[in-house]
Coordinates of N, CA and C and ligand atoms in Angstrom, one line a residue:
M1479 N 73.4 261.0 105.8 CA 74.3 261.0 104.6 C 73.8 261.9 103.5
R1480 N 74.5 263.0 103.2 CA 74.1 263.9 102.1 C 74.1 263.3 100.8
K1481 N 73.1 263.7 99.9 CA 73.0 263.3 98.6 C 74.3 263.8 97.8
K1482 N 74.9 263.0 97.0 CA 76.0 263.4 96.1 C 75.4 263.6 94.7
I1483 N 75.6 264.7 94.1 CA 74.9 265.1 92.9 C 75.9 265.6 91.9
V1484 N 75.9 265.1 90.6 CA 76.6 265.7 89.5 C 75.6 266.1 88.5
A1485 N 75.5 267.4 88.3 CA 74.4 268.0 87.4 C 75.1 268.6 86.1
G1486 N 74.6 268.3 85.0 CA 75.1 268.9 83.7 C 74.3 270.0 83.2
N1487 N 74.8 271.2 83.1 CA 74.1 272.3 82.5 C 74.6 272.5 81.1
W1488 N 73.7 272.1 80.2 CA 74.1 272.2 78.7 C 74.1 273.6 78.2
K1489 N 73.5 274.5 79.0 CA 73.3 275.9 78.5 C 72.6 275.9 77.2
M1490 N 72.9 276.8 76.3 CA 72.1 276.9 75.0 C 72.9 276.1 73.9
N1491 N 73.1 274.8 74.1 CA 73.8 274.0 73.2 C 73.0 272.7 72.9
M1492 N 73.3 272.1 71.8 CA 72.8 270.8 71.4 C 71.5 270.9 70.6
T1493 N 71.5 270.4 69.3 CA 70.3 270.1 68.6 C 69.7 268.9 69.1
K1494 N 68.5 268.5 68.6 CA 67.8 267.3 69.1 C 68.7 266.1 68.9
E1495 N 69.2 265.9 67.6 CA 70.0 264.7 67.4 C 71.2 264.7 68.3
E1496 N 71.9 265.8 68.4 CA 73.1 265.8 69.3 C 72.7 265.5 70.8
G1497 N 71.6 266.0 71.2 CA 71.1 265.8 72.6 C 70.8 264.3 72.8
Q1498 N 70.1 263.7 71.8 CA 69.7 262.3 72.0 C 71.0 261.4 72.0
A1499 N 71.9 261.8 71.2 CA 73.2 261.0 71.2 C 73.9 261.1 72.5
L1500 N 74.0 262.3 73.0 CA 74.7 262.6 74.3 C 74.0 261.8 75.5
I1501 N 72.6 261.9 75.5 CA 71.9 261.2 76.6 C 72.1 259.7 76.5
S1502 N 72.0 259.2 75.3 CA 72.2 257.7 75.3 C 73.6 257.3 75.7
E1503 N 74.6 258.1 75.3 CA 76.0 257.8 75.7 C 76.1 257.9 77.3
V1504 N 75.5 258.9 77.8 CA 75.6 259.1 79.3 C 74.9 258.0 80.0
I1505 N 73.8 257.6 79.5 CA 73.0 256.5 80.2 C 73.8 255.2 80.1
N1506 N 74.4 254.9 79.0 CA 75.1 253.6 78.8 C 76.3 253.6 79.7
M1507 N 77.1 254.7 79.7 CA 78.3 254.8 80.6 C 77.9 254.8 82.1
A1508 N 76.8 255.5 82.4 CA 76.4 255.6 83.8 C 76.1 254.2 84.4
N1509 N 75.4 253.4 83.6 CA 75.0 252.1 84.0 C 76.2 251.3 84.4
D1510 N 77.2 251.4 83.6 CA 78.4 250.5 83.8 C 79.4 251.1 84.8
E1511 N 79.4 252.4 84.9 CA 80.6 253.0 85.6 C 80.3 253.9 86.8
V1512 N 79.0 254.4 86.9 CA 78.8 255.4 88.0 C 78.1 254.7 89.1
K1513 N 78.5 255.0 90.4 CA 77.9 254.4 91.5 C 76.4 254.7 91.6
S1514 N 75.6 253.7 91.9 CA 74.1 254.0 91.9 C 73.7 255.0 92.9
S1515 N 74.5 255.3 93.9 CA 74.2 256.3 94.9 C 74.5 257.7 94.4
T1516 N 75.2 257.9 93.3 CA 75.5 259.2 92.8 C 74.3 259.6 91.9
V1517 N 73.8 260.8 92.2 CA 72.6 261.3 91.5 C 73.2 262.1 90.3
L1518 N 72.7 261.7 89.1 CA 73.0 262.5 87.9 C 71.8 263.3 87.5
V1519 N 72.0 264.6 87.2 CA 70.9 265.5 86.8 C 71.3 266.1 85.4
L1520 N 70.5 265.8 84.4 CA 70.8 266.4 83.1 C 69.9 267.6 82.9
C1521 N 70.5 268.8 82.6 CA 69.7 270.0 82.5 C 69.9 270.5 81.0
P1522 N 69.1 270.0 80.1 CA 69.2 270.4 78.7 C 68.3 271.7 78.5
P1523 N 68.5 272.3 77.4 CA 67.5 273.4 77.1 C 66.1 272.9 77.0
A1524 N 65.1 273.8 77.3 CA 63.7 273.3 77.4 C 63.2 272.5 76.3
P1525 N 63.5 272.7 75.0 CA 62.9 271.9 73.9 C 63.3 270.4 74.0
H1526 N 64.4 270.1 74.8 CA 64.8 268.7 74.9 C 64.1 268.0 76.1
L1527 N 63.3 268.7 76.9 CA 62.9 268.1 78.1 C 61.9 266.9 77.9
G1528 N 61.0 267.1 76.9 CA 60.0 266.0 76.7 C 60.6 264.7 76.3
Y1529 N 61.5 264.6 75.3 CA 62.0 263.3 74.9 C 63.1 262.8 75.9
A1530 N 63.8 263.8 76.5 CA 64.9 263.4 77.4 C 64.4 262.5 78.5
K1531 N 63.3 262.9 79.2 CA 62.8 262.1 80.3 C 62.5 260.7 79.9
K1532 N 61.9 260.6 78.7 CA 61.5 259.2 78.2 C 62.7 258.3 78.0
M1533 N 63.9 259.0 77.7 CA 65.1 258.2 77.4 C 65.7 257.6 78.7
F1534 N 65.5 258.2 79.8 CA 66.0 257.6 81.0 C 65.0 257.3 82.1
Q1535 N 63.8 257.1 81.7 CA 62.7 256.8 82.7 C 63.1 255.6 83.6
S1536 N 63.8 254.6 83.0 CA 64.1 253.4 83.8 C 65.4 253.5 84.6
Q1537 N 66.1 254.6 84.5 CA 67.3 254.8 85.3 C 67.0 255.4 86.7
S1538 N 67.4 254.7 87.7 CA 67.0 255.1 89.1 C 67.8 256.3 89.5
N1539 N 69.0 256.5 89.0 CA 69.8 257.6 89.5 C 70.0 258.8 88.5
V1540 N 69.3 258.8 87.4 CA 69.4 259.9 86.4 C 68.1 260.7 86.4
F1541 N 68.3 262.0 86.6 CA 67.1 262.9 86.8 C 67.2 264.0 85.7
L1542 N 66.0 264.7 85.6 CA 65.9 265.7 84.6 C 65.8 267.1 85.2
G1543 N 66.6 268.0 84.7 CA 66.6 269.4 85.3 C 66.3 270.4 84.2
A1544 N 65.6 271.5 84.6 CA 65.5 272.6 83.6 C 66.5 273.7 84.1
Q1545 N 66.7 274.6 83.2 CA 67.8 275.7 83.4 C 67.2 276.9 84.0
N1546 N 65.9 277.0 84.1 CA 65.2 278.3 84.5 C 63.7 278.0 84.6
C1547 N 63.0 278.9 85.2 CA 61.6 278.9 85.0 C 61.1 280.3 85.4
H1548 N 59.8 280.6 85.1 CA 59.3 281.9 85.4 C 58.8 281.9 86.8
E1549 N 58.6 283.1 87.4 CA 58.2 283.2 88.8 C 56.7 283.2 88.9
K1550 N 56.0 283.2 87.8 CA 54.5 283.1 87.9 C 54.1 281.7 87.3
A1551 N 52.9 281.3 87.7 CA 52.5 279.9 87.4 C 51.9 279.9 85.9
S1552 N 51.4 281.0 85.4 CA 50.9 281.0 84.1 C 50.6 282.5 83.7
G1553 N 50.3 282.7 82.4 CA 49.8 284.1 82.1 C 50.5 284.5 80.8
A1554 N 50.3 285.8 80.5 CA 50.8 286.4 79.2 C 52.2 286.8 79.4
Y1555 N 53.1 285.8 79.3 CA 54.5 286.0 79.4 C 55.2 285.3 78.2
T1556 N 55.0 285.8 77.0 CA 55.5 285.1 75.8 C 56.9 284.7 75.9
G1557 N 57.1 283.4 75.5 CA 58.5 282.9 75.5 C 58.9 282.3 76.8
E1558 N 58.1 282.4 77.9 CA 58.6 282.0 79.2 C 58.0 280.5 79.5
I1559 N 58.6 279.9 80.5 CA 58.2 278.5 80.8 C 57.9 278.5 82.3
S1560 N 56.8 277.9 82.7 CA 56.4 277.9 84.1 C 56.8 276.6 84.8
A1561 N 56.8 276.7 86.2 CA 57.1 275.6 87.0 C 56.0 274.5 86.8
P1562 N 54.7 274.8 86.7 CA 53.7 273.8 86.5 C 53.9 273.0 85.2
M1563 N 54.4 273.8 84.1 CA 54.7 273.1 82.9 C 55.8 272.1 83.0
L1564 N 56.8 272.6 83.7 CA 58.0 271.7 83.9 C 57.6 270.4 84.7
K1565 N 56.8 270.6 85.7 CA 56.3 269.5 86.5 C 55.5 268.5 85.6
S1566 N 54.7 269.1 84.7 CA 53.9 268.2 83.8 C 54.8 267.4 82.8
F1567 N 56.0 267.9 82.6 CA 56.9 267.2 81.7 C 57.9 266.3 82.5
E1568 N 57.5 266.1 83.8 CA 58.2 265.3 84.7 C 59.7 265.7 85.0
V1569 N 59.8 267.0 85.0 CA 61.1 267.5 85.3 C 61.3 267.4 86.9
D1570 N 62.5 267.2 87.3 CA 62.7 266.9 88.7 C 63.4 268.2 89.4
Y1571 N 64.4 268.8 88.7 CA 65.2 269.8 89.3 C 65.1 271.1 88.4
V1572 N 65.3 272.3 89.0 CA 65.3 273.5 88.2 C 66.5 274.3 88.7
V1573 N 67.4 274.6 87.8 CA 68.6 275.5 88.1 C 68.0 276.9 88.2
L1574 N 68.3 277.6 89.3 CA 67.9 279.0 89.5 C 69.1 279.9 89.9
G1575 N 69.0 281.1 89.3 CA 70.0 282.1 89.7 C 71.4 281.8 89.2
H1576 N 71.5 281.1 88.0 CA 72.8 280.9 87.4 C 73.4 282.3 87.1
S1577 N 74.7 282.5 87.2 CA 75.3 283.8 87.1 C 75.0 284.4 85.7
E1578 N 74.9 283.5 84.7 CA 74.5 284.0 83.4 C 73.2 284.7 83.3
R1579 N 72.2 284.1 84.1 CA 70.9 284.7 84.2 C 70.9 285.9 85.0
R1580 N 71.7 285.9 86.1 CA 71.8 287.1 86.9 C 72.4 288.3 86.1
E1581 N 73.4 287.9 85.3 CA 74.1 289.0 84.5 C 73.3 289.4 83.3
Y1582 N 73.0 288.5 82.4 CA 72.4 288.9 81.1 C 70.9 289.2 81.2
F1583 N 70.2 288.6 82.2 CA 68.8 288.8 82.3 C 68.4 289.5 83.5
K1584 N 69.4 290.1 84.2 CA 69.2 290.9 85.3 C 68.4 290.3 86.4
E1585 N 68.6 289.0 86.7 CA 67.8 288.4 87.7 C 68.3 288.8 89.1
S1586 N 67.4 289.3 89.9 CA 67.8 289.9 91.2 C 67.5 288.8 92.3
D1587 N 68.1 289.1 93.5 CA 67.8 288.2 94.6 C 66.3 288.1 94.9
E1588 N 65.6 289.2 94.7 CA 64.2 289.3 95.0 C 63.4 288.4 94.0
L1589 N 63.8 288.5 92.7 CA 63.1 287.7 91.7 C 63.4 286.2 92.0
L1590 N 64.6 285.9 92.4 CA 65.0 284.5 92.6 C 64.2 283.9 93.8
K1591 N 63.9 284.8 94.7 CA 63.1 284.4 95.9 C 61.7 283.9 95.3
A1592 N 61.1 284.7 94.4 CA 59.8 284.3 93.9 C 59.9 283.1 93.0
K1593 N 61.0 282.9 92.3 CA 61.2 281.7 91.5 C 61.3 280.5 92.3
T1594 N 62.1 280.7 93.4 CA 62.2 279.5 94.4 C 60.9 279.1 94.9
D1595 N 60.1 280.0 95.3 CA 58.7 279.7 95.8 C 57.9 278.9 94.8
Q1596 N 58.0 279.4 93.5 CA 57.3 278.7 92.4 C 57.7 277.3 92.3
V1597 N 59.0 277.1 92.3 CA 59.6 275.8 92.0 C 59.2 274.8 93.2
L1598 N 59.3 275.3 94.4 CA 59.0 274.4 95.5 C 57.5 274.2 95.6
A1599 N 56.7 275.2 95.2 CA 55.2 275.0 95.2 C 54.8 273.9 94.2
N1600 N 55.6 273.7 93.3 CA 55.3 272.6 92.3 C 56.1 271.3 92.5
Q1601 N 56.6 271.2 93.7 CA 57.3 269.9 94.1 C 58.5 269.7 93.1
L1602 N 59.2 270.7 92.7 CA 60.4 270.6 92.0 C 61.6 271.0 93.0
I1603 N 62.8 270.5 92.6 CA 63.9 270.8 93.5 C 64.7 271.9 92.9
P1604 N 64.9 273.0 93.6 CA 65.8 274.1 93.1 C 67.2 273.8 93.3
I1605 N 68.0 274.0 92.2 CA 69.5 274.0 92.4 C 69.8 275.5 92.3
F1606 N 70.0 276.1 93.5 CA 70.2 277.5 93.7 C 71.6 277.9 93.5
C1607 N 71.9 278.7 92.5 CA 73.3 279.1 92.2 C 73.7 280.4 93.0
C1608 N 74.9 280.4 93.5 CA 75.4 281.7 94.1 C 76.9 281.7 93.8
G1609 N 77.4 282.9 94.0 CA 78.9 283.0 93.7 C 79.3 284.5 93.5
E1610 N 80.6 284.7 93.8 CA 81.1 286.1 93.7 C 81.8 286.4 92.4
S1611 N 81.9 287.6 92.1 CA 82.6 288.0 90.8 C 84.2 288.0 91.1
L1612 N 84.9 288.2 90.0 CA 86.3 288.3 90.1 C 86.8 289.5 90.9
S1613 N 86.1 290.6 90.7 CA 86.6 291.8 91.5 C 86.2 291.6 93.0
Q1614 N 85.1 291.0 93.3 CA 84.8 290.7 94.7 C 85.9 289.8 95.3
R1615 N 86.3 288.8 94.6 CA 87.3 287.8 95.1 C 88.6 288.6 95.2
Q1616 N 88.9 289.4 94.2 CA 90.2 290.0 94.3 C 90.3 291.1 95.4
A1617 N 89.2 291.6 95.8 CA 89.2 292.6 96.9 C 89.7 292.0 98.2
G1618 N 89.6 290.7 98.2 CA 90.3 290.0 99.3 C 89.4 289.8 100.6
S1619 N 88.4 290.6 100.7 CA 87.5 290.4 101.9 C 86.1 290.7 101.4
G1620 N 85.1 290.2 102.2 CA 83.7 290.5 101.9 C 83.0 289.6 100.9
F1621 N 83.8 288.7 100.2 CA 83.1 287.9 99.2 C 82.4 286.7 99.9
I1622 N 82.8 286.3 101.0 CA 82.1 285.2 101.7 C 80.7 285.7 102.2
E1623 N 80.8 286.9 102.7 CA 79.5 287.6 103.2 C 78.6 287.8 102.1
F1624 N 79.1 288.2 100.9 CA 78.3 288.5 99.7 C 77.5 287.2 99.3
V1625 N 78.3 286.1 99.2 CA 77.6 284.9 98.8 C 76.6 284.4 99.8
C1626 N 77.0 284.5 101.1 CA 76.0 284.1 102.1 C 74.8 285.0 102.0
G1627 N 75.0 286.2 101.7 CA 73.9 287.2 101.6 C 72.9 286.8 100.4
Q1628 N 73.5 286.2 99.4 CA 72.6 285.7 98.3 C 71.6 284.6 98.8
L1629 N 72.1 283.8 99.7 CA 71.2 282.8 100.3 C 70.2 283.5 101.2
T1630 N 70.7 284.4 102.0 CA 69.8 285.1 103.0 C 68.6 285.7 102.2
N1631 N 69.0 286.4 101.1 CA 68.0 287.3 100.4 C 67.0 286.4 99.6
S1632 N 67.4 285.3 99.1 CA 66.5 284.5 98.2 C 65.9 283.3 98.8
L1633 N 66.5 282.8 99.9 CA 66.1 281.5 100.5 C 65.7 281.5 101.9
F1634 N 66.1 282.5 102.7 CA 65.9 282.3 104.1 C 64.5 282.7 104.6
H1635 N 63.6 283.0 103.7 CA 62.2 283.2 104.1 C 61.6 281.8 104.1
L1636 N 62.2 280.8 103.6 CA 61.6 279.4 103.5 C 61.5 278.8 104.9
S1637 N 60.5 278.0 105.1 CA 60.4 277.2 106.3 C 61.5 276.2 106.3
A1638 N 61.8 275.6 107.4 CA 62.9 274.5 107.5 C 62.5 273.4 106.6
E1639 N 61.2 273.1 106.6 CA 60.7 271.9 105.7 C 61.0 272.2 104.2
Q1640 N 60.7 273.5 103.8 CA 61.0 273.8 102.4 C 62.5 273.9 102.2
F1641 N 63.2 274.5 103.1 CA 64.7 274.6 102.8 C 65.4 273.3 102.7
A1642 N 64.8 272.3 103.4 CA 65.4 271.0 103.3 C 65.4 270.4 101.9
K1643 N 64.6 270.9 101.0 CA 64.5 270.4 99.7 C 65.5 271.0 98.7
V1644 N 66.2 272.1 99.2 CA 67.0 272.9 98.3 C 68.4 272.3 98.1
V1645 N 68.9 272.4 96.9 CA 70.3 272.1 96.6 C 71.0 273.4 96.3
I1646 N 72.2 273.7 96.8 CA 72.9 274.9 96.6 C 74.1 274.6 95.6
A1647 N 74.3 275.5 94.7 CA 75.5 275.3 93.8 C 76.4 276.6 94.0
Y1648 N 77.6 276.4 94.6 CA 78.5 277.6 94.7 C 79.3 277.6 93.4
E1649 N 79.1 278.7 92.7 CA 79.8 278.9 91.4 C 80.5 280.2 91.3
P1650 N 81.8 280.3 91.7 CA 82.5 281.5 91.5 C 82.4 282.0 90.1
I1651 N 81.9 283.2 89.9 CA 81.7 283.7 88.5 C 83.0 283.7 87.7
W1652 N 84.1 283.9 88.3 CA 85.4 284.0 87.7 C 85.9 282.6 87.2
A1653 N 85.2 281.6 87.6 CA 85.6 280.2 87.2 C 84.7 279.6 86.2
I1654 N 83.6 280.3 85.9 CA 82.6 279.7 85.0 C 83.0 279.9 83.5
G1655 N 83.3 278.8 82.9 CA 83.6 278.8 81.5 C 85.0 279.5 81.2
T1656 N 85.8 279.8 82.2 CA 87.0 280.5 82.0 C 88.2 279.6 81.9
G1657 N 88.0 278.3 82.4 CA 89.2 277.5 82.5 C 89.9 277.6 83.9
L1658 N 89.5 278.7 84.6 CA 90.0 278.9 86.0 C 89.2 278.1 86.9
T1659 N 89.7 277.4 87.8 CA 88.9 276.6 88.8 C 89.3 277.1 90.2
A1660 N 88.3 277.2 91.1 CA 88.7 277.5 92.5 C 89.6 276.3 93.0
S1661 N 90.5 276.6 93.8 CA 91.3 275.5 94.4 C 90.4 274.8 95.3
S1662 N 90.9 273.6 95.7 CA 90.0 272.8 96.7 C 89.9 273.6 98.0
E1663 N 91.0 274.3 98.3 CA 91.0 275.1 99.6 C 89.9 276.2 99.5
Q1664 N 89.9 276.9 98.3 CA 88.9 278.0 98.1 C 87.5 277.5 98.2
A1665 N 87.3 276.3 97.5 CA 86.0 275.7 97.4 C 85.5 275.3 98.8
Q1666 N 86.4 274.6 99.5 CA 86.0 274.1 100.9 C 85.8 275.3 101.8
E1667 N 86.5 276.3 101.7 CA 86.3 277.5 102.6 C 84.9 278.1 102.4
M1668 N 84.5 278.2 101.1 CA 83.2 278.8 100.8 C 82.1 277.8 101.2
H1669 N 82.3 276.6 100.9 CA 81.2 275.6 101.2 C 81.0 275.5 102.7
A1670 N 82.1 275.5 103.4 CA 82.0 275.4 104.9 C 81.3 276.6 105.4
A1671 N 81.6 277.8 104.9 CA 81.0 279.1 105.3 C 79.5 279.1 105.0
L1672 N 79.1 278.6 103.8 CA 77.7 278.5 103.5 C 77.0 277.6 104.4
R1673 N 77.6 276.4 104.7 CA 76.9 275.5 105.6 C 76.8 276.1 107.0
K1674 N 77.8 276.8 107.5 CA 77.7 277.5 108.8 C 76.6 278.5 108.8
H1675 N 76.5 279.2 107.7 CA 75.4 280.3 107.5 C 74.0 279.6 107.6
I1676 N 73.9 278.5 106.9 CA 72.6 277.8 106.9 C 72.3 277.3 108.3
A1677 N 73.4 276.8 109.0 CA 73.2 276.3 110.4 C 72.7 277.4 111.3
A1678 N 73.2 278.6 111.1 CA 72.8 279.7 112.0 C 71.3 280.0 111.8
Q1679 N 70.8 279.7 110.6 CA 69.4 280.0 110.3 C 68.5 278.8 110.6
Y1680 N 68.9 277.6 110.3 CA 68.0 276.5 110.3 C 68.5 275.4 111.3
G1681 N 69.7 275.6 111.9 CA 70.2 274.5 112.8 C 71.2 273.6 112.1
E1682 N 72.1 273.1 112.9 CA 73.2 272.3 112.4 C 72.7 271.0 111.7
A1683 N 71.7 270.4 112.3 CA 71.2 269.1 111.7 C 70.7 269.3 110.2
L1684 N 70.0 270.3 110.0 CA 69.5 270.6 108.7 C 70.6 271.0 107.7
A1685 N 71.5 271.8 108.2 CA 72.6 272.3 107.4 C 73.5 271.1 106.9
Q1686 N 73.6 270.1 107.8 CA 74.4 268.9 107.4 C 73.7 268.1 106.3
E1687 N 72.4 268.3 106.1 CA 71.7 267.5 105.1 C 71.7 268.2 103.7
I1688 N 72.1 269.5 103.6 CA 71.9 270.2 102.3 C 73.1 269.9 101.4
P1689 N 72.8 269.4 100.2 CA 73.9 269.2 99.3 C 74.4 270.6 98.8
I1690 N 75.7 270.8 98.8 CA 76.3 272.0 98.2 C 77.3 271.6 97.1
L1691 N 76.9 272.0 95.9 CA 77.7 271.6 94.7 C 78.7 272.7 94.4
Y1692 N 79.8 272.3 93.8 CA 80.7 273.3 93.2 C 80.6 273.3 91.7
G1693 N 80.6 274.6 91.2 CA 80.6 274.7 89.7 C 81.6 275.8 89.3
G1694 N 82.3 275.5 88.2 CA 83.2 276.5 87.6 C 84.4 275.7 87.1
S1695 N 84.3 275.4 85.7 CA 85.4 274.7 85.0 C 85.9 273.4 85.7
A1696 N 84.9 272.7 86.2 CA 85.2 271.4 86.7 C 85.4 270.5 85.6
K1697 N 86.4 269.6 85.7 CA 86.7 268.6 84.7 C 87.3 267.3 85.3
P1698 N 87.5 266.3 84.5 CA 87.9 265.0 85.1 C 89.2 265.2 85.9
S1699 N 90.1 266.1 85.5 CA 91.4 266.2 86.1 C 91.3 266.9 87.5
N1700 N 90.3 267.8 87.7 CA 90.3 268.5 89.0 C 89.1 268.0 89.9
A1701 N 88.2 267.3 89.3 CA 87.0 266.8 90.1 C 87.4 266.0 91.3
P1702 N 88.4 265.0 91.2 CA 88.6 264.2 92.4 C 89.1 265.1 93.6
E1703 N 89.9 266.1 93.4 CA 90.4 266.9 94.5 C 89.2 267.7 95.1
L1704 N 88.4 268.3 94.1 CA 87.3 269.2 94.6 C 86.3 268.3 95.4
F1705 N 86.0 267.2 94.8 CA 84.9 266.3 95.5 C 85.4 265.7 96.8
A1706 N 86.7 265.7 97.0 CA 87.2 265.1 98.2 C 87.1 266.0 99.4
C1707 N 86.7 267.3 99.1 CA 86.5 268.3 100.2 C 85.3 267.9 101.0
P1708 N 85.4 268.0 102.3 CA 84.3 267.5 103.2 C 83.0 268.1 102.9
D1709 N 83.0 269.4 102.5 CA 81.7 270.1 102.3 C 81.3 270.2 100.9
V1710 N 82.0 269.6 100.0 CA 81.7 269.6 98.5 C 80.9 268.3 98.2
D1711 N 79.7 268.5 97.8 CA 78.8 267.3 97.6 C 78.5 267.0 96.1
G1712 N 79.5 267.4 95.3 CA 79.3 267.1 93.8 C 79.5 268.4 93.1
G1713 N 79.0 268.4 91.8 CA 79.3 269.5 91.0 C 78.1 269.9 90.0
L1714 N 78.1 271.2 89.7 CA 77.3 271.6 88.6 C 78.3 271.9 87.4
I1715 N 78.1 271.2 86.3 CA 79.1 271.1 85.3 C 78.6 271.7 84.0
G1716 N 79.3 272.7 83.5 CA 78.9 273.3 82.2 C 79.5 272.6 81.0
G1717 N 80.6 273.3 80.5 CA 81.2 272.8 79.3 C 81.5 271.3 79.3
A1718 N 82.0 270.7 80.4 CA 82.4 269.3 80.4 C 81.2 268.4 80.3
S1719 N 79.9 268.9 80.6 CA 78.8 268.1 80.5 C 78.3 267.8 79.1
L1720 N 78.9 268.5 78.1 CA 78.6 268.3 76.7 C 79.4 267.1 76.1
K1721 N 80.3 266.6 76.9 CA 81.1 265.4 76.4 C 80.8 264.3 77.4
S1722 N 80.2 263.2 76.8 CA 79.7 262.1 77.7 C 80.9 261.6 78.5
R1723 N 82.0 261.4 77.9 CA 83.2 260.8 78.6 C 83.6 261.7 79.8
D1724 N 83.7 263.0 79.5 CA 84.1 263.9 80.6 C 83.1 263.9 81.7
F1725 N 81.8 264.0 81.3 CA 80.8 264.1 82.4 C 80.8 262.9 83.3
I1726 N 80.9 261.7 82.6 CA 80.9 260.5 83.4 C 82.2 260.4 84.3
D1727 N 83.3 260.8 83.7 CA 84.5 260.7 84.5 C 84.4 261.7 85.7
I1728 N 83.8 262.8 85.5 CA 83.6 263.7 86.7 C 82.7 263.0 87.7
A1729 N 81.6 262.4 87.2 CA 80.7 261.7 88.1 C 81.4 260.6 88.9
K1730 N 82.3 259.9 88.2 CA 83.1 258.8 88.9 C 84.0 259.3 90.0
A1731 N 84.3 260.6 90.0 CA 85.2 261.2 91.0 C 84.5 261.3 92.4
I1732 N 83.1 261.1 92.4 CA 82.4 261.0 93.7 C 82.8 259.7 94.3
K1733 N 83.3 259.8 95.5 CA 83.7 258.5 96.2 C 82.7 258.1 97.3
Ligands
PEP2063 C1 78.0 276.4 84.7 O1 77.6 277.0 83.8 O2 77.3 276.2 85.7 C2 79.5 276.0 84.8 C3 79.9 275.6 85.9 O3 80.1 276.1 83.6 P1 81.6 275.5 83.3 O4 81.7 274.1 84.0 O5 81.7 275.5 81.8 O6 82.6 276.5 84.0

């Protein structure tokens, strides 16, 4: 049975007070309303990581995620955050390769390969983001191969044992923060193609174990249909993760 995960990417939002309020609301609602088998991952900006973990230490299904980390373990990289530091703050997951980082910070497949190695070497779980642009989607062909290629280039050097720890997030760039959502048919088509691509490299049994999340303007109204797709194992949620009610309602869409 694959893990079902709903992860909230706060991006560069929330002061300390706002973050504390959001986390306590999420914890209270999660206790009452979310199935204990649904894994919740909160990915606040780095300054929140220290206190956030303490707030949900006793929650068995709420985990802490970072939004990025550096590809080196330490050194003269002012302003950067390393995987060993994240581990020491009891972070569990690290989002890698978000399209905003690929676009604004020019993160390449090669760089993401090194970041993935760092994350895994520090016993953290990568949430590896992939997805096509609007123009690639509109071209009508080749976009599935492009997204599969992102996995090949950044992840397929991993051993099967390492790959088994990875979580994939398919995030069509045209759907992120735009209000446009992939239809459940579009999401299922890509998720199934990614799973097939993983199976060709690592075998069917391992491919069946890898959670593949959908991201891109997911909200309470569209989450039930998206999460009902056989190859969609939850979501990476941006805007809607900043509102406790919406985030929890999305998590409740996992059946
Ligand atoms: C994201 O940033 O990962 C994301 C999916 O954003 P949104 O839900 O706001 O589209």
